[in-house]
XYZ file of C-alpha atoms in Angstrom:
718
model
C -165.330 38.029 25.934
C -162.149 36.899 26.803
C -159.211 36.796 24.639
C -156.041 34.830 25.185
C -152.519 36.712 24.574
C -150.337 34.178 22.858
C -147.344 36.941 22.728
C -146.377 40.673 23.369
C -148.883 42.274 21.922
C -150.293 39.133 20.015
C -154.102 37.716 20.428
C -155.165 34.446 19.853
C -157.151 34.083 15.876
C -159.226 31.422 17.285
C -161.930 33.365 18.294
C -161.869 35.210 14.806
C -161.624 31.891 12.508
C -164.732 30.608 14.510
C -166.935 33.871 14.095
C -166.011 33.115 10.487
C -166.890 30.149 10.771
C -170.735 30.672 11.804
C -171.327 33.312 9.502
C -170.878 30.769 6.704
C -172.828 27.931 8.266
C -175.244 30.498 8.662
C -178.231 32.291 6.957
C -176.726 35.666 6.795
C -173.760 34.515 4.161
C -176.278 32.787 1.620
C -178.243 36.330 1.395
C -174.310 38.248 1.375
C -173.943 35.198 -1.794
C -177.242 36.336 -3.618
C -177.367 40.314 -3.056
C -173.820 40.063 -4.619
C -175.028 38.044 -7.432
C -177.948 40.216 -8.162
C -176.025 43.691 -8.205
C -173.233 41.841 -10.366
C -176.607 41.256 -12.290
C -177.724 45.053 -12.802
C -174.211 45.676 -13.530
C -173.878 43.472 -16.709
C -177.677 43.500 -17.703
C -176.922 45.774 -20.429
C -174.312 43.638 -22.319
C -176.634 40.976 -23.353
C -178.261 41.121 -26.775
C -181.944 40.396 -27.353
C -182.880 36.353 -28.080
C -184.587 35.426 -31.154
C -187.551 34.128 -28.882
C -187.840 37.511 -27.108
C -189.983 39.317 -29.667
C -191.613 35.924 -30.553
C -192.979 36.031 -26.790
C -193.167 39.730 -26.535
C -196.237 39.442 -29.915
C -197.431 36.470 -27.616
C -197.897 39.398 -24.390
C -198.654 42.296 -26.630
C -201.600 40.315 -28.181
C -202.768 39.101 -24.595
C -202.682 43.021 -23.428
C -204.957 43.845 -26.309
C -207.584 40.973 -25.311
C -207.270 42.427 -21.907
C -207.712 45.544 -21.766
C -209.554 45.762 -25.540
C -206.561 48.359 -27.173
C -206.943 49.531 -30.405
C -203.055 49.319 -32.006
C -203.710 50.563 -34.922
C -202.928 54.603 -33.299
C -199.860 53.099 -31.917
C -198.853 51.417 -35.752
C -199.644 54.814 -37.620
C -198.037 57.237 -35.063
C -194.539 54.726 -35.792
C -193.990 54.148 -31.671
C -194.620 50.240 -32.269
C -192.465 48.387 -34.967
C -194.299 46.633 -37.457
C -193.948 43.329 -36.256
C -196.626 44.179 -33.803
C -199.276 44.294 -36.782
C -200.040 40.829 -36.175
C -200.992 42.375 -32.510
C -204.604 43.192 -34.246
C -204.996 39.639 -34.003
C -207.931 38.774 -31.530
C -206.220 36.432 -28.393
C -209.029 33.185 -28.912
C -208.170 33.076 -32.538
C -204.697 33.199 -31.743
C -202.495 29.871 -33.717
C -200.218 30.384 -30.177
C -202.894 31.334 -27.644
C -201.316 28.535 -25.776
C -198.038 30.437 -24.680
C -198.696 32.183 -20.750
C -197.234 35.062 -20.357
C -198.541 36.615 -16.980
C -194.791 37.093 -15.972
C -194.027 39.472 -18.880
C -197.887 41.256 -18.656
C -196.025 42.831 -15.707
C -193.560 44.585 -18.788
C -196.086 45.571 -21.207
C -198.072 47.010 -18.689
C -195.806 49.459 -17.917
C -195.415 49.643 -21.650
C -199.112 50.889 -21.478
C -198.524 53.231 -18.752
C -196.148 55.028 -20.882
C -198.574 54.530 -23.835
C -195.891 52.676 -25.659
C -193.542 55.806 -26.306
C -190.849 53.275 -24.479
C -187.905 52.754 -27.093
C -187.722 49.047 -27.808
C -183.701 49.410 -25.924
C -185.765 50.018 -22.796
C -188.538 47.728 -22.778
C -186.050 44.572 -23.195
C -183.862 45.547 -20.698
C -187.034 45.878 -18.637
C -187.821 42.983 -19.360
C -184.383 41.726 -18.636
C -184.467 42.762 -15.147
C -187.376 40.769 -14.894
C -185.481 37.765 -15.809
C -182.446 38.792 -13.362
C -184.860 39.241 -10.571
C -186.962 36.011 -11.015
C -183.816 33.926 -11.052
C -182.188 35.823 -7.474
C -185.694 34.859 -6.144
C -185.225 31.367 -7.375
C -181.425 31.719 -5.934
C -182.869 32.937 -2.748
C -185.744 29.952 -2.317
C -182.804 27.375 -3.575
C -180.707 28.650 -0.836
C -183.681 27.997 2.245
C -184.596 24.414 0.133
C -181.209 23.333 1.500
C -181.042 24.996 4.491
C -184.265 23.822 5.575
C -182.664 19.939 4.833
C -179.194 20.844 6.300
C -179.709 22.995 8.589
C -176.858 25.563 9.802
C -173.768 23.866 7.664
C -171.994 25.099 4.570
C -174.026 22.536 2.272
C -176.733 25.324 1.454
C -173.865 27.927 0.478
C -172.402 25.814 -1.696
C -175.710 24.342 -2.815
C -176.012 28.258 -4.079
C -172.905 28.947 -5.766
C -173.570 25.490 -7.707
C -177.176 26.949 -8.427
C -175.708 30.492 -9.788
C -171.714 30.090 -11.230
C -173.433 27.767 -13.827
C -171.714 29.444 -17.002
C -174.775 28.735 -18.889
C -177.350 29.922 -16.650
C -175.377 32.394 -15.518
C -175.823 34.064 -18.827
C -179.434 32.886 -19.505
C -180.749 33.956 -16.736
C -180.498 37.676 -17.946
C -182.833 37.298 -21.380
C -184.255 33.887 -21.210
C -187.640 34.355 -21.070
C -189.097 30.865 -21.740
C -187.088 28.110 -20.433
C -184.874 30.168 -17.372
C -188.284 31.857 -16.364
C -190.095 29.067 -15.978
C -186.520 27.163 -14.136
C -187.226 29.559 -11.881
C -190.776 29.754 -10.879
C -190.570 25.967 -11.275
C -188.147 26.292 -8.330
C -189.818 28.847 -5.535
C -193.013 26.216 -6.487
C -191.046 23.643 -5.560
C -189.033 25.639 -2.341
C -193.075 26.452 -0.701
C -194.587 22.856 -2.006
C -192.243 21.533 0.113
C -192.806 23.345 3.094
C -196.174 22.957 2.806
C -195.445 19.322 3.067
C -193.529 19.407 6.047
C -195.770 21.622 7.667
C -199.227 21.241 5.586
C -199.672 25.042 6.758
C -202.457 27.279 4.814
C -199.716 30.317 4.738
C -197.550 27.560 2.895
C -200.697 25.963 0.792
C -201.793 29.365 -0.317
C -197.970 30.186 -1.340
C -197.501 26.709 -3.061
C -200.457 27.107 -4.856
C -200.142 30.624 -6.053
C -196.464 29.833 -7.616
C -197.120 27.040 -8.945
C -200.003 28.356 -10.875
C -197.553 31.009 -12.470
C -195.056 28.263 -13.230
C -197.804 26.204 -15.113
C -199.203 29.534 -16.728
C -195.379 30.095 -17.756
C -195.250 26.167 -18.995
C -198.155 23.687 -18.586
C -194.686 21.635 -17.270
C -195.560 23.379 -13.970
C -198.444 21.581 -13.609
C -196.779 18.211 -12.447
C -195.739 19.590 -9.228
C -198.747 19.920 -7.962
C -199.323 16.258 -9.265
C -196.495 14.913 -7.320
C -197.490 17.496 -4.057
C -201.109 15.547 -4.421
C -199.636 11.843 -4.466
C -197.080 12.448 -0.921
C -199.742 14.540 0.504
C -201.854 11.592 0.456
C -199.503 9.223 1.740
C -198.164 11.031 4.231
C -201.415 11.370 5.173
C -202.839 7.982 5.087
C -199.289 5.962 6.542
C -197.290 8.897 8.582
C -197.591 11.041 11.904
C -200.723 13.206 12.371
C -199.807 16.025 11.905
C -201.552 18.973 13.785
C -201.421 22.798 13.313
C -203.985 25.315 14.148
C -204.737 26.590 10.613
C -203.947 23.113 8.250
C -204.213 23.722 4.745
C -205.641 20.788 2.625
C -205.404 19.428 -0.550
C -208.290 20.954 -2.066
C -206.948 24.159 -0.957
C -204.642 24.130 -2.845
C -206.179 22.379 -5.786
C -208.983 25.152 -5.901
C -206.241 27.856 -5.572
C -204.501 26.799 -8.123
C -207.324 26.588 -10.526
C -208.383 29.826 -9.705
C -205.541 31.810 -9.950
C -204.045 29.611 -13.199
C -207.366 30.876 -15.301
C -207.195 33.912 -13.703
C -203.646 34.817 -14.708
C -204.258 33.207 -18.558
C -206.582 34.988 -20.691
C -206.342 32.264 -22.882
C -208.553 30.285 -20.400
C -211.216 32.279 -19.548
C -213.840 32.134 -21.640
C -213.250 28.054 -21.361
C -210.940 26.847 -18.724
C -210.889 23.365 -18.976
C -210.929 23.360 -22.844
C -207.602 25.736 -23.206
C -205.424 23.404 -20.066
C -206.637 20.606 -22.310
C -205.534 22.469 -25.648
C -202.146 23.547 -23.942
C -201.143 20.269 -22.888
C -202.232 18.330 -26.491
C -199.948 21.447 -27.990
C -196.449 21.288 -26.377
C -197.057 17.402 -25.578
C -196.392 17.199 -29.697
C -195.221 20.297 -30.671
C -194.951 20.788 -34.351
C -194.654 24.079 -34.958
C -190.408 24.186 -35.340
C -189.477 23.191 -38.860
C -185.653 24.224 -38.228
C -182.375 21.922 -38.439
C -179.597 21.178 -36.242
C -176.652 19.780 -35.703
C -176.459 16.343 -33.675
C -173.741 12.877 -33.567
C -172.150 15.227 -36.698
C -175.229 14.676 -38.381
C -177.763 17.748 -39.622
C -181.300 16.323 -38.062
C -184.909 18.213 -37.814
C -186.990 18.073 -34.654
C -187.038 14.157 -34.683
C -184.721 13.627 -32.262
C -182.979 10.041 -30.341
C -183.845 8.874 -27.268
C -180.243 9.909 -26.151
C -180.940 13.492 -27.146
C -181.263 15.121 -24.251
C -178.832 12.921 -21.865
C -175.866 13.379 -24.339
C -177.119 17.913 -24.505
C -177.215 17.549 -20.140
C -173.897 15.682 -20.222
C -171.701 17.553 -22.556
C -173.177 21.616 -20.787
C -173.113 20.716 -17.225
C -169.632 20.864 -15.261
C -167.670 17.282 -14.063
C -167.980 17.888 -10.403
C -171.857 18.753 -10.499
C -172.231 15.308 -12.526
C -170.008 13.113 -10.624
C -171.972 14.558 -7.153
C -175.372 14.276 -8.963
C -174.445 10.550 -9.756
C -173.607 10.160 -5.278
C -176.472 11.544 -4.356
C -178.612 9.173 -6.511
C -177.391 6.321 -5.691
C -177.714 7.312 -1.336
C -180.881 8.512 -1.799
C -181.734 4.923 -3.188
C -179.716 2.801 -1.372
C -180.731 3.840 1.955
C -184.658 4.441 0.641
C -184.385 0.442 -0.936
C -182.668 -0.348 2.579
C -186.043 0.697 4.038
C -188.182 -1.334 2.277
C -188.080 -3.815 4.376
C -189.888 -2.130 7.083
C -192.506 -0.438 4.771
C -194.592 -4.171 5.243
C -196.087 -2.939 8.968
C -197.789 -0.112 9.756
C -195.293 1.085 12.177
C -192.630 0.791 9.705
C -194.495 2.794 7.027
C -195.451 4.970 9.413
C -191.328 5.382 10.322
C -191.107 5.762 6.554
C -193.515 8.649 5.372
C -192.633 10.810 8.806
C -188.816 11.307 7.912
C -189.061 14.626 6.471
C -185.722 15.126 4.842
C -185.777 11.470 3.394
C -189.025 12.328 1.627
C -187.871 15.471 0.083
C -184.835 13.862 -1.235
C -187.349 11.445 -2.800
C -189.484 14.284 -4.380
C -186.484 15.747 -6.278
C -185.119 12.421 -7.641
C -188.887 11.659 -8.862
C -189.046 15.160 -10.291
C -186.209 14.472 -11.653
C -186.467 10.708 -13.051
C -189.750 10.930 -13.774
C -189.397 14.371 -16.119
C -186.619 12.696 -18.169
C -188.810 9.211 -18.292
C -192.206 10.856 -19.962
C -189.898 13.114 -22.336
C -187.897 9.708 -23.445
C -190.553 7.370 -23.433
C -193.768 9.997 -24.533
C -191.336 11.021 -27.416
C -192.213 14.121 -26.993
C -190.259 17.093 -29.107
C -187.056 18.793 -28.247
C -184.390 21.058 -30.232
C -181.574 23.089 -30.081
C -179.824 21.608 -26.623
C -181.889 20.550 -23.645
C -183.469 24.052 -22.781
C -187.108 22.417 -22.903
C -185.670 20.369 -19.321
C -183.827 23.712 -17.948
C -185.830 23.477 -15.192
C -184.469 19.391 -14.139
C -181.281 21.522 -12.941
C -183.341 22.442 -9.943
C -183.464 18.946 -9.296
C -180.760 18.768 -10.203
C -178.625 20.502 -7.853
C -180.956 19.465 -5.220
C -179.406 16.187 -5.913
C -176.037 17.047 -6.729
C -175.702 18.271 -2.658
C -177.168 15.392 -1.535
C -174.160 13.172 -3.100
C -171.629 15.898 -1.429
C -173.289 15.995 1.666
C -173.163 12.195 1.916
C -169.826 12.036 0.247
C -168.408 14.369 2.855
C -169.915 11.966 6.043
C -168.481 8.542 4.479
C -165.571 10.496 4.160
C -165.394 11.951 7.641
C -165.644 8.796 9.072
C -162.932 7.861 7.155
C -160.564 11.104 7.771
C -161.082 13.927 9.143
C -158.049 15.383 6.776
C -159.411 13.621 3.847
C -163.310 15.319 4.076
C -161.668 18.952 3.873
C -159.242 18.225 0.899
C -162.485 17.129 -0.723
C -164.401 19.963 0.551
C -161.143 22.597 -1.138
C -161.525 20.313 -4.409
C -164.805 21.533 -4.304
C -164.229 25.467 -3.523
C -161.871 25.225 -6.651
C -163.938 24.302 -8.533
C -166.352 26.732 -8.024
C -163.603 29.198 -8.232
C -162.236 28.081 -11.410
C -166.091 28.414 -12.648
C -166.250 31.503 -11.784
C -163.007 32.868 -13.565
C -164.306 31.520 -16.780
C -167.700 33.291 -16.286
C -165.531 36.712 -16.179
C -163.585 35.411 -18.558
C -165.999 34.537 -21.188
C -168.186 37.457 -20.361
C -171.285 38.230 -21.878
C -170.906 34.965 -23.564
C -170.996 32.492 -20.945
C -174.342 30.630 -22.779
C -172.177 28.599 -24.684
C -170.682 26.978 -21.487
C -169.353 23.431 -22.831
C -167.659 20.706 -19.915
C -164.472 20.208 -20.960
C -164.113 16.831 -21.069
C -166.800 17.510 -23.840
C -165.550 19.874 -26.155
C -163.808 17.784 -28.423
C -166.728 16.110 -29.430
C -169.395 19.151 -29.117
C -167.403 21.235 -31.664
C -167.432 19.018 -34.157
C -171.287 16.988 -33.629
C -173.376 19.542 -31.215
C -175.572 22.343 -32.086
C -174.846 24.136 -28.442
C -175.874 27.686 -28.961
C -179.008 28.806 -31.152
C -180.332 31.737 -29.520
C -178.207 34.386 -31.528
C -177.762 36.094 -28.500
C -174.162 37.272 -30.218
C -176.333 39.653 -32.261
C -175.479 42.637 -30.665
C -171.406 41.764 -30.112
C -171.426 41.178 -34.468
C -173.434 44.725 -34.371
C -171.035 46.448 -32.175
C -168.689 45.337 -34.499
C -169.898 46.240 -37.484
C -170.562 50.093 -36.006
C -167.356 49.914 -34.443
C -165.280 49.315 -38.501
C -167.318 50.864 -40.322
C -168.045 54.933 -39.511
C -170.688 55.556 -42.823
C -173.564 57.159 -40.997
C -175.572 54.363 -42.932
C -174.766 50.768 -42.779
C -177.471 47.808 -44.744
C -177.022 44.716 -43.105
C -179.177 41.351 -44.149
C -182.402 41.236 -41.727
C -182.474 37.326 -41.094
C -183.412 37.298 -37.229
C -186.431 39.790 -36.937
C -186.650 43.637 -36.595
C -186.606 43.749 -32.917
C -183.687 41.614 -31.936
C -181.372 44.914 -32.969
C -182.751 46.795 -30.379
C -180.654 45.368 -28.347
C -178.523 48.611 -29.782
C -178.493 52.214 -27.988
C -180.542 54.326 -30.219
C -178.078 55.799 -32.073
C -175.945 52.737 -32.852
C -179.902 51.643 -34.502
C -180.526 54.969 -36.465
C -177.107 54.128 -38.574
C -178.458 50.293 -38.883
C -181.054 49.713 -42.574
C -182.109 46.459 -42.479
C -183.103 44.728 -45.627
C -184.958 40.944 -46.339
C -182.178 40.776 -49.445
C -179.632 39.753 -48.477
C -177.736 39.191 -51.781
C -176.486 43.450 -51.806
C -176.244 43.972 -48.138
C -173.421 45.693 -46.618
C -172.993 43.071 -44.032
C -174.210 39.764 -43.302
C -174.509 38.295 -39.418
C -175.017 34.576 -38.918
C -175.451 32.454 -35.620
C -175.192 28.881 -35.125
C -173.291 25.831 -36.975
C -175.626 25.045 -39.038
C -175.954 28.470 -40.619
C -172.325 29.159 -40.843
C -170.437 26.482 -42.393
C -173.501 26.745 -45.402
C -172.403 27.822 -48.192
C -175.381 28.698 -49.673
C -176.190 31.524 -46.768
C -173.180 32.886 -47.019
C -172.871 33.250 -50.628
C -170.757 36.289 -52.472
C -169.415 36.895 -48.439
C -166.004 37.350 -47.306
C -165.556 36.032 -43.507
C -164.283 39.044 -40.786
C -164.817 37.857 -37.732
C -165.958 34.602 -35.753
C -167.298 34.834 -32.610
C -165.824 31.495 -30.506
C -165.844 29.959 -26.780
C -162.807 27.117 -26.381
C -163.080 26.873 -29.823
C -166.617 26.313 -30.559
C -167.804 29.193 -33.297
C -171.400 30.245 -32.325
C -171.636 33.802 -34.906
C -169.992 35.276 -37.445
C -170.015 38.696 -39.453
C -169.332 38.375 -43.281
C -168.969 41.296 -45.546
C -170.632 41.920 -48.846
C -167.932 41.239 -51.580
C -169.341 42.465 -54.530
C -170.656 45.327 -53.559
C -167.735 47.761 -54.045
C -165.911 45.754 -57.200
C -169.207 45.765 -59.923
C -171.918 48.126 -58.642
C -171.876 51.793 -58.911
C -173.452 53.212 -55.683
C -174.624 56.765 -57.589
C -175.705 56.047 -60.964
C -175.510 58.489 -63.716
C -179.399 59.318 -64.274
C -180.558 62.149 -65.668
C -184.813 61.994 -64.972
C -186.523 59.463 -63.474
C -190.456 58.915 -63.800
C -193.476 56.885 -63.704
C -196.803 56.472 -61.183
C -194.887 55.681 -57.687
C -194.732 58.395 -55.324
C -191.830 59.379 -52.546
C -192.461 57.323 -49.634
C -191.630 60.952 -46.941
C -194.299 62.718 -49.819
C -198.068 62.244 -50.434
C -197.990 63.752 -53.816
C -196.294 62.961 -56.906
C -192.418 62.446 -57.989
C -190.882 64.679 -55.794
C -186.809 64.776 -56.197
C -187.089 61.049 -56.865
C -183.448 61.109 -58.667
C -181.855 62.150 -54.426
C -184.348 59.609 -53.098
C -182.822 57.065 -54.988
C -179.322 57.443 -55.059
C -178.736 59.394 -51.730
C -177.255 56.184 -50.240
C -180.196 55.461 -47.924
C -183.187 53.288 -47.694
C -185.028 55.133 -44.677
C -185.697 57.021 -47.978
C -187.624 55.219 -50.901
C -190.742 55.936 -53.902
C -193.307 53.519 -53.251
C -197.170 52.488 -54.674
C -199.667 54.946 -53.518
C -201.716 51.572 -51.786
C -201.484 48.651 -52.891
C -199.750 47.578 -56.033
C -201.538 47.317 -59.406
C -200.243 45.605 -62.345
C -198.712 48.382 -64.817
C -197.124 50.410 -62.011
C -193.481 51.218 -63.207
C -190.498 53.330 -62.361
C -188.243 54.529 -65.404
C -184.982 55.089 -65.404
C -183.477 57.840 -68.015
C -179.979 58.202 -68.504
C -177.955 61.078 -70.427
C -175.487 58.942 -72.914
C -176.544 55.156 -73.119
C -175.403 52.487 -70.926
C -175.024 49.172 -70.625
C -175.538 48.201 -67.200
C -175.887 44.642 -66.750
C -176.814 43.978 -63.107
C -179.951 46.256 -62.118
C -180.617 45.372 -57.658
C -183.772 47.120 -56.653
C -183.547 47.068 -52.234
C -186.431 47.924 -50.728
C -187.726 50.779 -48.234
C -186.313 50.221 -45.119
C -189.846 49.742 -43.736
C -190.156 46.199 -43.321
C -193.892 45.647 -44.486
C -192.956 46.694 -48.202
C -191.975 44.433 -50.529
C -190.819 44.320 -54.414
C -193.524 41.850 -56.449
C -192.758 40.367 -59.770
C -191.248 42.788 -61.918
C -190.544 43.385 -65.893
C -187.589 44.758 -67.486
C -187.493 47.081 -70.705
C -185.204 49.055 -72.623
C -185.117 51.452 -74.726
C -182.296 54.128 -76.835
C -185.613 56.984 -77.403
C -187.962 56.506 -74.836
C -190.662 55.080 -76.901
C -189.618 51.948 -78.636
C -189.960 49.380 -75.874
C -187.574 46.387 -75.412
C -188.312 43.030 -72.582
C -185.187 42.489 -71.231
C -185.525 38.681 -70.129
C -182.944 38.443 -67.689
C -179.924 35.749 -67.771
C -181.310 32.777 -65.460
C -178.491 29.862 -64.578
C -179.494 26.410 -65.132
C -180.495 25.586 -61.584
C -183.138 28.924 -61.997
C -184.077 27.512 -65.539
C -184.980 24.340 -63.967
C -187.166 25.399 -60.941
C -188.518 28.717 -62.171
C -187.502 30.283 -59.025
C -184.736 33.071 -58.958
C -181.682 32.993 -56.768
C -182.198 36.755 -55.715
C -185.890 39.044 -55.153
C -185.418 42.449 -57.434
C -181.808 41.591 -58.743
C -181.620 41.078 -62.137
C -178.761 39.658 -64.032
C -179.551 41.507 -67.724
C -178.362 40.335 -71.512
C -175.788 42.644 -72.700
C -177.289 45.351 -74.608
C -177.035 49.449 -74.763
C -180.025 51.541 -73.356
C -180.746 55.103 -72.388
C -184.136 53.983 -70.429
C -184.831 51.758 -68.504
C -187.977 50.970 -67.255
C -189.552 48.598 -64.211
C -192.846 47.079 -64.745
C -195.001 45.172 -62.342
C -196.683 42.641 -63.074
C -198.739 41.675 -60.930
C -201.687 42.730 -58.117
C -200.481 42.382 -54.841
C -201.028 42.400 -51.134
C -198.404 44.592 -50.373
C -197.015 48.154 -51.062
C -193.952 48.263 -53.587
C -191.209 50.489 -52.801
C -187.682 50.736 -54.080
C -185.174 52.517 -51.636
C -182.434 52.445 -53.850
C -181.418 51.951 -57.422
C -178.130 50.075 -57.502
C -176.291 49.413 -61.363
C -173.086 47.689 -62.095
C -171.595 45.134 -64.688
C -170.381 41.753 -63.831
C -169.753 38.790 -65.979
C -172.508 36.491 -66.007
C -169.721 33.432 -64.494
C -168.357 35.121 -61.761
C -171.841 36.602 -60.755
C -173.261 31.953 -61.365
C -169.722 31.262 -59.834
C -170.575 33.622 -55.683
C -174.169 32.821 -56.373
């Protein structure tokens, strides 16, 4: 290689720059970017919590696993290896209400759990599930890079495209844990890549890869089948009007359908008994999904799942970077204009042959139709959507493809006028991508709360942007850091498994209770709940979690606990028909059990609760406590039932003490709180809590909490 000296000891740097330029136009740069992303993901993976969807999806997976291997989970429940949440995993798959959720990819992690005899901790299990998500997103990024290389060859555009794909902040975070929407996006992209390869080359290899990846995408979400339908239309048009393609091992359309159908049935256990019925049922279930019945903030109002037609476009405009949107619009306009210019030529056979043989233009139109046909189906079909645009996250694939098209045609137009302007535009794109990367670093691990800068003021008051409760891990870490007690009670609202993002030593310090009225702390997520005074009554706000002024999580501390409750009541004795939770005989040290400050120990009925079961408290002297709270045990299947309070001075003459009711309680007949009683002012030495009805649950009491509170204060806080 020849170098040119430009002075004493100085070499021409042009050849070094040329190598640098060639490297970033080649395939190695793309692979390097994806590899760096993968390694960064492995480092930050533990920083993300568990979303509420993950707990539900794991349950679906366990029911599928039981069906496949005919497992008996009872032994695992009794041994405490599996959390009680999975008791419903005893349900038969064919009768399971949510059997239409495909979990083929998630079964990989479930199989690992099975191989380890379900001995892995929840923390380990969900880290494995997050690794699965991250690995699939990495594969999808590779496919995006090679898809763009197939379209634009050795240029900067494939590298820019994969950077746009990976640097979208919301998906940088959600690709670590969103087991439904992002997993479907990834396999939709992988299937689309192999679909384009098959349409362009018609080889048997790509036909098989397209069919297999499309089946995995369809198992994840039934919308994956739309790729098969669109590819079939393209295939028939190209066979009819395009240039004949002669390859040694051609992959015909019937092969794609055959392999797709067979593999889809194979990886979908619910379809094993009746594939056609299951596919129809899956389509009907998700085309009119009515299971979700929550409320969400939209355009400044709280609405149900019945959303206006502009719900999806507004959320996309608010959630996508302005650069992406601008390039996408340019790309769409360019694709439509170029296609319209060729419409007159389609009248002739030669014109049709030319049109349907233009592989680049057909790929552009393929993704154009993927995007806009899907949007129209959702809007015109009034498909039920909620919590943002996550149900159409997969449209980010054609969106990025068309945005790169826009960049391509913009560069061509600018280059024809001034090469300098083209390089300036390229520099602006680079600066925007670096700004997104910096935003990701600064706001880690809350990238899922990203809102487009022009929309931030509007979204702050009008949209619910974050609703997967991902910040629960950070909220719990904050609570555990400020409170050094060995055991902390937290109101359990989002399910047992969401807490397993914590390491075991932190989880052991956390006691969960369904009764939020006297938990030590309360965690709330989403603007809808944070601003609801009914949800946060008698709690004071400690900390909020916000990004760019948008608050998505908050931690509250119970402000009545210390002021009005006695931590350890002066009990003389405890009697009754209940037994110690950890003992298989009568009451052994019940006084210690009920006053040890932990819900991990409790007294409970031996089996299910019966009418007349009672717990009697005896005090050494007369007391006048008017506030009684009976937290249930840590075990979530235990519940307090319909209880009656009786008091006595001598332990023989018992008087029923009806609770003091608020006007709201008197009107509705429904108590504000379960197992919490405000009693009339009176003195007594004995108190008996009596169960009034037969139950399907075990009645347990973890702690006795007594105190004095003025009724007006109680009702004001309630």
